Amino acid sequence: MASPTDVTTAAAADDPDTGLRAIRALRDLADRLEVLQVGNARSRGWSWQQIADALGVSKQAVHKKHATSRRDR
Amino acid sequence: MLERFTDEARWAVTHSQDEARALRAERIEPVHVLLALTREPGRAGQLLRDAGLDHDRLRDAVVRSGPLDADALAAVGIDLDQVRAATEAAFGPGALDRGRRSPSGHIPFADAGKQVLVETVRLVGRRHLGRIDAGHLLFGVLTVADPQVSRLLQQLGVDLDALREQAAGADAA
């Protein structure tokens, strides 16, 4: 696996194929971390509004994305 | 059909669902059946363990081969191993790689999972055997040659064809 300090792989980010793959991977990673952190916040008593504010999105958006798959709607 | 399964084979089928649930999968895939078989106390489980496929090692490989693209992330300077380590430190083992499915309720078999059962019954039918045991189930998993299972076994240095022959083996002829 390429290491982040490898100059050749950093250069490979100029290639749109790699670059777009990276965007997709970043999104997947962000999605997974979001699920974990929203759950974390909810378990600490954060309101949906507080979570939305921290994420910079509307309360409706975060509720729609996360509340339907959780029991603590 | 399940009434022809031995207790161990039935146990493995039931526990395939548990494995799928623990990994938050949407459906039961051949790899979940394989994971359940690594825990089977009889001949099939022993074959797997002797081949170096104990439950935790296989599960770890399954989790790590998940959809997060480590190379693509590395190209923009993100070390996925580090992110994974930090996430697991905060949220427990496998936290980063688990799927989204909530851990409750019945999980259906994927088509490939159903195909495992078909191949198992087919093998038993060819040999005119009465009971279907865990070894036959293992043969079914390895016959379906699901890409995920093939890739994992190759990664873990296991010869799939040799293992498959052994699984078909012992009760043989």
mmCIF file with all atom_site columns, N, CA, C and O in Angstrom, chain B residues 62-97:
data_model
loop_
_atom_site.group_PDB
_atom_site.id
_atom_site.type_symbol
_atom_site.label_atom_id
_atom_site.label_alt_id
_atom_site.label_comp_id
_atom_site.label_asym_id
_atom_site.label_entity_id
_atom_site.label_seq_id
_atom_site.pdbx_PDB_ins_code
_atom_site.Cartn_x
_atom_site.Cartn_y
_atom_site.Cartn_z
_atom_site.occupancy
_atom_site.B_iso_or_equiv
_atom_site.pdbx_formal_charge
_atom_site.auth_seq_id
_atom_site.auth_comp_id
_atom_site.auth_asym_id
_atom_site.auth_atom_id
_atom_site.pdbx_PDB_model_num
ATOM 1   N N  . VAL B 1 62 ? -11.588 -9.854 6.558  1.00 0.00 ? 62 VAL B N  1
ATOM 2   C CA . VAL B 1 62 ? -12.850 -9.406 5.950  1.00 0.00 ? 62 VAL B CA 1
ATOM 3   C C  . VAL B 1 62 ? -13.045 -7.913 6.210  1.00 0.00 ? 62 VAL B C  1
ATOM 4   O O  . VAL B 1 62 ? -13.341 -7.145 5.303  1.00 0.00 ? 62 VAL B O  1
ATOM 5   N N  . VAL B 1 63 ? -12.871 -7.528 7.452  1.00 0.00 ? 63 VAL B N  1
ATOM 6   C CA . VAL B 1 63 ? -13.053 -6.128 7.838  1.00 0.00 ? 63 VAL B CA 1
ATOM 7   C C  . VAL B 1 63 ? -12.093 -5.220 7.081  1.00 0.00 ? 63 VAL B C  1
ATOM 8   O O  . VAL B 1 63 ? -12.465 -4.186 6.552  1.00 0.00 ? 63 VAL B O  1
ATOM 9   N N  . ARG B 1 64 ? -10.823 -5.647 7.014  1.00 0.00 ? 64 ARG B N  1
ATOM 10  C CA . ARG B 1 64 ? -9.817  -4.813 6.369  1.00 0.00 ? 64 ARG B CA 1
ATOM 11  C C  . ARG B 1 64 ? -9.939  -4.753 4.856  1.00 0.00 ? 64 ARG B C  1
ATOM 12  O O  . ARG B 1 64 ? -9.431  -3.832 4.234  1.00 0.00 ? 64 ARG B O  1
ATOM 13  N N  . SER B 1 65 ? -10.585 -5.736 4.262  1.00 0.00 ? 65 SER B N  1
ATOM 14  C CA . SER B 1 65 ? -10.740 -5.719 2.801  1.00 0.00 ? 65 SER B CA 1
ATOM 15  C C  . SER B 1 65 ? -11.993 -4.955 2.395  1.00 0.00 ? 65 SER B C  1
ATOM 16  O O  . SER B 1 65 ? -12.415 -4.982 1.262  1.00 0.00 ? 65 SER B O  1
ATOM 17  N N  . GLY B 1 66 ? -12.593 -4.305 3.354  1.00 0.00 ? 66 GLY B N  1
ATOM 18  C CA . GLY B 1 66 ? -13.827 -3.556 3.127  1.00 0.00 ? 66 GLY B CA 1
ATOM 19  C C  . GLY B 1 66 ? -13.671 -2.446 2.108  1.00 0.00 ? 66 GLY B C  1
ATOM 20  O O  . GLY B 1 66 ? -12.593 -2.186 1.622  1.00 0.00 ? 66 GLY B O  1
ATOM 21  N N  . PRO B 1 67 ? -14.748 -1.795 1.789  1.00 0.00 ? 67 PRO B N  1
ATOM 22  C CA . PRO B 1 67 ? -14.788 -0.872 0.664  1.00 0.00 ? 67 PRO B CA 1
ATOM 23  C C  . PRO B 1 67 ? -13.958 0.407  0.768  1.00 0.00 ? 67 PRO B C  1
ATOM 24  O O  . PRO B 1 67 ? -13.815 1.107  -0.216 1.00 0.00 ? 67 PRO B O  1
ATOM 25  N N  . LEU B 1 68 ? -13.393 0.727  1.897  1.00 0.00 ? 68 LEU B N  1
ATOM 26  C CA . LEU B 1 68 ? -12.596 1.956  1.963  1.00 0.00 ? 68 LEU B CA 1
ATOM 27  C C  . LEU B 1 68 ? -11.300 1.811  1.160  1.00 0.00 ? 68 LEU B C  1
ATOM 28  O O  . LEU B 1 68 ? -10.535 0.891  1.374  1.00 0.00 ? 68 LEU B O  1
ATOM 29  N N  . ASP B 1 69 ? -11.093 2.737  0.242  1.00 0.00 ? 69 ASP B N  1
ATOM 30  C CA . ASP B 1 69 ? -9.997  2.645  -0.722 1.00 0.00 ? 69 ASP B CA 1
ATOM 31  C C  . ASP B 1 69 ? -8.723  3.267  -0.155 1.00 0.00 ? 69 ASP B C  1
ATOM 32  O O  . ASP B 1 69 ? -8.493  4.470  -0.291 1.00 0.00 ? 69 ASP B O  1
ATOM 33  N N  . ALA B 1 70 ? -7.885  2.435  0.440  1.00 0.00 ? 70 ALA B N  1
ATOM 34  C CA . ALA B 1 70 ? -6.688  2.925  1.123  1.00 0.00 ? 70 ALA B CA 1
ATOM 35  C C  . ALA B 1 70 ? -5.709  3.614  0.179  1.00 0.00 ? 70 ALA B C  1
ATOM 36  O O  . ALA B 1 70 ? -5.123  4.647  0.513  1.00 0.00 ? 70 ALA B O  1
ATOM 37  N N  . ASP B 1 71 ? -5.553  3.055  -1.023 1.00 0.00 ? 71 ASP B N  1
ATOM 38  C CA . ASP B 1 71 ? -4.581  3.638  -1.965 1.00 0.00 ? 71 ASP B CA 1
ATOM 39  C C  . ASP B 1 71 ? -5.019  5.022  -2.430 1.00 0.00 ? 71 ASP B C  1
ATOM 40  O O  . ASP B 1 71 ? -4.213  5.946  -2.525 1.00 0.00 ? 71 ASP B O  1
ATOM 41  N N  . ALA B 1 72 ? -6.319  5.161  -2.713 1.00 0.00 ? 72 ALA B N  1
ATOM 42  C CA . ALA B 1 72 ? -6.822  6.467  -3.178 1.00 0.00 ? 72 ALA B CA 1
ATOM 43  C C  . ALA B 1 72 ? -6.637  7.515  -2.090 1.00 0.00 ? 72 ALA B C  1
ATOM 44  O O  . ALA B 1 72 ? -6.265  8.663  -2.359 1.00 0.00 ? 72 ALA B O  1
ATOM 45  N N  . LEU B 1 73 ? -6.891  7.129  -0.848 1.00 0.00 ? 73 LEU B N  1
ATOM 46  C CA . LEU B 1 73 ? -6.732  8.066  0.275  1.00 0.00 ? 73 LEU B CA 1
ATOM 47  C C  . LEU B 1 73 ? -5.263  8.434  0.466  1.00 0.00 ? 73 LEU B C  1
ATOM 48  O O  . LEU B 1 73 ? -4.933  9.595  0.737  1.00 0.00 ? 73 LEU B O  1
ATOM 49  N N  . ALA B 1 74 ? -4.393  7.448  0.310  1.00 0.00 ? 74 ALA B N  1
ATOM 50  C CA . ALA B 1 74 ? -2.958  7.704  0.450  1.00 0.00 ? 74 ALA B CA 1
ATOM 51  C C  . ALA B 1 74 ? -2.486  8.724  -0.588 1.00 0.00 ? 74 ALA B C  1
ATOM 52  O O  . ALA B 1 74 ? -1.632  9.560  -0.299 1.00 0.00 ? 74 ALA B O  1
ATOM 53  N N  . ALA B 1 75 ? -3.071  8.687  -1.774 1.00 0.00 ? 75 ALA B N  1
ATOM 54  C CA . ALA B 1 75 ? -2.680  9.625  -2.839 1.00 0.00 ? 75 ALA B CA 1
ATOM 55  C C  . ALA B 1 75 ? -2.961  11.072 -2.453 1.00 0.00 ? 75 ALA B C  1
ATOM 56  O O  . ALA B 1 75 ? -2.367  12.000 -3.014 1.00 0.00 ? 75 ALA B O  1
ATOM 57  N N  . VAL B 1 76 ? -3.868  11.302 -1.523 1.00 0.00 ? 76 VAL B N  1
ATOM 58  C CA . VAL B 1 76 ? -4.102  12.668 -1.049 1.00 0.00 ? 76 VAL B CA 1
ATOM 59  C C  . VAL B 1 76 ? -3.623  12.845 0.394  1.00 0.00 ? 76 VAL B C  1
ATOM 60  O O  . VAL B 1 76 ? -4.066  13.728 1.109  1.00 0.00 ? 76 VAL B O  1
ATOM 61  N N  . GLY B 1 77 ? -2.758  11.964 0.806  1.00 0.00 ? 77 GLY B N  1
ATOM 62  C CA . GLY B 1 77 ? -2.073  12.166 2.083  1.00 0.00 ? 77 GLY B CA 1
ATOM 63  C C  . GLY B 1 77 ? -2.774  11.630 3.318  1.00 0.00 ? 77 GLY B C  1
ATOM 64  O O  . GLY B 1 77 ? -2.414  11.990 4.432  1.00 0.00 ? 77 GLY B O  1
ATOM 65  N N  . ILE B 1 78 ? -3.782  10.790 3.126  1.00 0.00 ? 78 ILE B N  1
ATOM 66  C CA . ILE B 1 78 ? -4.470  10.242 4.299  1.00 0.00 ? 78 ILE B CA 1
ATOM 67  C C  . ILE B 1 78 ? -4.047  8.792  4.516  1.00 0.00 ? 78 ILE B C  1
ATOM 68  O O  . ILE B 1 78 ? -4.198  7.955  3.631  1.00 0.00 ? 78 ILE B O  1
ATOM 69  N N  . ASP B 1 79 ? -3.531  8.545  5.709  1.00 0.00 ? 79 ASP B N  1
ATOM 70  C CA . ASP B 1 79 ? -3.115  7.192  6.068  1.00 0.00 ? 79 ASP B CA 1
ATOM 71  C C  . ASP B 1 79 ? -4.309  6.476  6.706  1.00 0.00 ? 79 ASP B C  1
ATOM 72  O O  . ASP B 1 79 ? -4.640  6.717  7.870  1.00 0.00 ? 79 ASP B O  1
ATOM 73  N N  . LEU B 1 80 ? -4.953  5.623  5.931  1.00 0.00 ? 80 LEU B N  1
ATOM 74  C CA . LEU B 1 80 ? -6.174  4.974  6.409  1.00 0.00 ? 80 LEU B CA 1
ATOM 75  C C  . LEU B 1 80 ? -5.921  4.135  7.667  1.00 0.00 ? 80 LEU B C  1
ATOM 76  O O  . LEU B 1 80 ? -6.760  4.077  8.564  1.00 0.00 ? 80 LEU B O  1
ATOM 77  N N  . ASP B 1 81 ? -4.759  3.507  7.749  1.00 0.00 ? 81 ASP B N  1
ATOM 78  C CA . ASP B 1 81 ? -4.441  2.715  8.943  1.00 0.00 ? 81 ASP B CA 1
ATOM 79  C C  . ASP B 1 81 ? -4.478  3.583  10.196 1.00 0.00 ? 81 ASP B C  1
ATOM 80  O O  . ASP B 1 81 ? -4.980  3.176  11.239 1.00 0.00 ? 81 ASP B O  1
ATOM 81  N N  . GLN B 1 82 ? -3.955  4.801  10.069 1.00 0.00 ? 82 GLN B N  1
ATOM 82  C CA . GLN B 1 82 ? -3.961  5.715  11.220 1.00 0.00 ? 82 GLN B CA 1
ATOM 83  C C  . GLN B 1 82 ? -5.374  6.143  11.585 1.00 0.00 ? 82 GLN B C  1
ATOM 84  O O  . GLN B 1 82 ? -5.738  6.212  12.754 1.00 0.00 ? 82 GLN B O  1
ATOM 85  N N  . VAL B 1 83 ? -6.151  6.445  10.546 1.00 0.00 ? 83 VAL B N  1
ATOM 86  C CA . VAL B 1 83 ? -7.549  6.842  10.791 1.00 0.00 ? 83 VAL B CA 1
ATOM 87  C C  . VAL B 1 83 ? -8.295  5.681  11.454 1.00 0.00 ? 83 VAL B C  1
ATOM 88  O O  . VAL B 1 83 ? -9.048  5.866  12.418 1.00 0.00 ? 83 VAL B O  1
ATOM 89  N N  . ARG B 1 84 ? -8.039  4.490  10.950 1.00 0.00 ? 84 ARG B N  1
ATOM 90  C CA . ARG B 1 84 ? -8.703  3.308  11.498 1.00 0.00 ? 84 ARG B CA 1
ATOM 91  C C  . ARG B 1 84 ? -8.307  3.103  12.956 1.00 0.00 ? 84 ARG B C  1
ATOM 92  O O  . ARG B 1 84 ? -9.155  2.863  13.816 1.00 0.00 ? 84 ARG B O  1
ATOM 93  N N  . ALA B 1 85 ? -7.013  3.236  13.232 1.00 0.00 ? 85 ALA B N  1
ATOM 94  C CA . ALA B 1 85 ? -6.532  3.034  14.610 1.00 0.00 ? 85 ALA B CA 1
ATOM 95  C C  . ALA B 1 85 ? -7.168  4.037  15.558 1.00 0.00 ? 85 ALA B C  1
ATOM 96  O O  . ALA B 1 85 ? -7.630  3.686  16.647 1.00 0.00 ? 85 ALA B O  1
ATOM 97  N N  . ALA B 1 86 ? -7.216  5.287  15.134 1.00 0.00 ? 86 ALA B N  1
ATOM 98  C CA . ALA B 1 86 ? -7.798  6.328  15.983 1.00 0.00 ? 86 ALA B CA 1
ATOM 99  C C  . ALA B 1 86 ? -9.290  6.078  16.193 1.00 0.00 ? 86 ALA B C  1
ATOM 100 O O  . ALA B 1 86 ? -9.810  6.225  17.304 1.00 0.00 ? 86 ALA B O  1
ATOM 101 N N  . THR B 1 87 ? -9.980  5.681  15.124 1.00 0.00 ? 87 THR B N  1
ATOM 102 C CA . THR B 1 87 ? -11.422 5.424  15.218 1.00 0.00 ? 87 THR B CA 1
ATOM 103 C C  . THR B 1 87 ? -11.699 4.242  16.135 1.00 0.00 ? 87 THR B C  1
ATOM 104 O O  . THR B 1 87 ? -12.612 4.283  16.964 1.00 0.00 ? 87 THR B O  1
ATOM 105 N N  . GLU B 1 88 ? -10.904 3.199  15.978 1.00 0.00 ? 88 GLU B N  1
ATOM 106 C CA . GLU B 1 88 ? -11.122 2.016  16.818 1.00 0.00 ? 88 GLU B CA 1
ATOM 107 C C  . GLU B 1 88 ? -10.776 2.301  18.274 1.00 0.00 ? 88 GLU B C  1
ATOM 108 O O  . GLU B 1 88 ? -11.410 1.759  19.185 1.00 0.00 ? 88 GLU B O  1
ATOM 109 N N  . ALA B 1 89 ? -9.801  3.170  18.501 1.00 0.00 ? 89 ALA B N  1
ATOM 110 C CA . ALA B 1 89 ? -9.467  3.545  19.878 1.00 0.00 ? 89 ALA B CA 1
ATOM 111 C C  . ALA B 1 89 ? -10.654 4.235  20.538 1.00 0.00 ? 89 ALA B C  1
ATOM 112 O O  . ALA B 1 89 ? -10.931 4.039  21.721 1.00 0.00 ? 89 ALA B O  1
ATOM 113 N N  . ALA B 1 90 ? -11.369 5.034  19.743 1.00 0.00 ? 90 ALA B N  1
ATOM 114 C CA . ALA B 1 90 ? -12.505 5.766  20.301 1.00 0.00 ? 90 ALA B CA 1
ATOM 115 C C  . ALA B 1 90 ? -13.789 4.938  20.330 1.00 0.00 ? 90 ALA B C  1
ATOM 116 O O  . ALA B 1 90 ? -14.577 5.041  21.267 1.00 0.00 ? 90 ALA B O  1
ATOM 117 N N  . PHE B 1 91 ? -13.992 4.121  19.299 1.00 0.00 ? 91 PHE B N  1
ATOM 118 C CA . PHE B 1 91 ? -15.301 3.484  19.127 1.00 0.00 ? 91 PHE B CA 1
ATOM 119 C C  . PHE B 1 91 ? -15.271 1.963  19.126 1.00 0.00 ? 91 PHE B C  1
ATOM 120 O O  . PHE B 1 91 ? -16.314 1.349  18.956 1.00 0.00 ? 91 PHE B O  1
ATOM 121 N N  . GLY B 1 92 ? -14.128 1.388  19.329 1.00 0.00 ? 92 GLY B N  1
ATOM 122 C CA . GLY B 1 92 ? -14.069 -0.067 19.435 1.00 0.00 ? 92 GLY B CA 1
ATOM 123 C C  . GLY B 1 92 ? -13.631 -0.741 18.139 1.00 0.00 ? 92 GLY B C  1
ATOM 124 O O  . GLY B 1 92 ? -13.643 -0.123 17.082 1.00 0.00 ? 92 GLY B O  1
ATOM 125 N N  . PRO B 1 93 ? -13.253 -2.023 18.221 1.00 0.00 ? 93 PRO B N  1
ATOM 126 C CA . PRO B 1 93 ? -12.726 -2.759 17.069 1.00 0.00 ? 93 PRO B CA 1
ATOM 127 C C  . PRO B 1 93 ? -13.732 -2.818 15.916 1.00 0.00 ? 93 PRO B C  1
ATOM 128 O O  . PRO B 1 93 ? -14.917 -3.014 16.148 1.00 0.00 ? 93 PRO B O  1
ATOM 129 N N  . GLY B 1 94 ? -13.259 -2.604 14.717 1.00 0.00 ? 94 GLY B N  1
ATOM 130 C CA . GLY B 1 94 ? -14.116 -2.709 13.541 1.00 0.00 ? 94 GLY B CA 1
ATOM 131 C C  . GLY B 1 94 ? -15.043 -1.526 13.326 1.00 0.00 ? 94 GLY B C  1
ATOM 132 O O  . GLY B 1 94 ? -15.834 -1.534 12.383 1.00 0.00 ? 94 GLY B O  1
ATOM 133 N N  . ALA B 1 95 ? -14.965 -0.509 14.172 1.00 0.00 ? 95 ALA B N  1
ATOM 134 C CA . ALA B 1 95 ? -15.921 0.601  14.101 1.00 0.00 ? 95 ALA B CA 1
ATOM 135 C C  . ALA B 1 95 ? -15.909 1.298  12.748 1.00 0.00 ? 95 ALA B C  1
ATOM 136 O O  . ALA B 1 95 ? -16.944 1.696  12.234 1.00 0.00 ? 95 ALA B O  1
ATOM 137 N N  . LEU B 1 96 ? -14.745 1.444  12.165 1.00 0.00 ? 96 LEU B N  1
ATOM 138 C CA . LEU B 1 96 ? -14.651 2.176  10.902 1.00 0.00 ? 96 LEU B CA 1
ATOM 139 C C  . LEU B 1 96 ? -15.200 1.381  9.729  1.00 0.00 ? 96 LEU B C  1
ATOM 140 O O  . LEU B 1 96 ? -15.764 1.937  8.794  1.00 0.00 ? 96 LEU B O  1
ATOM 141 N N  . ASP B 1 97 ? -15.036 0.074  9.766  1.00 0.00 ? 97 ASP B N  1
ATOM 142 C CA . ASP B 1 97 ? -15.319 -0.752 8.602  1.00 0.00 ? 97 ASP B CA 1
ATOM 143 C C  . ASP B 1 97 ? -16.688 -1.394 8.607  1.00 0.00 ? 97 ASP B C  1
ATOM 144 O O  . ASP B 1 97 ? -17.098 -1.999 7.631  1.00 0.00 ? 97 ASP B O  1
#
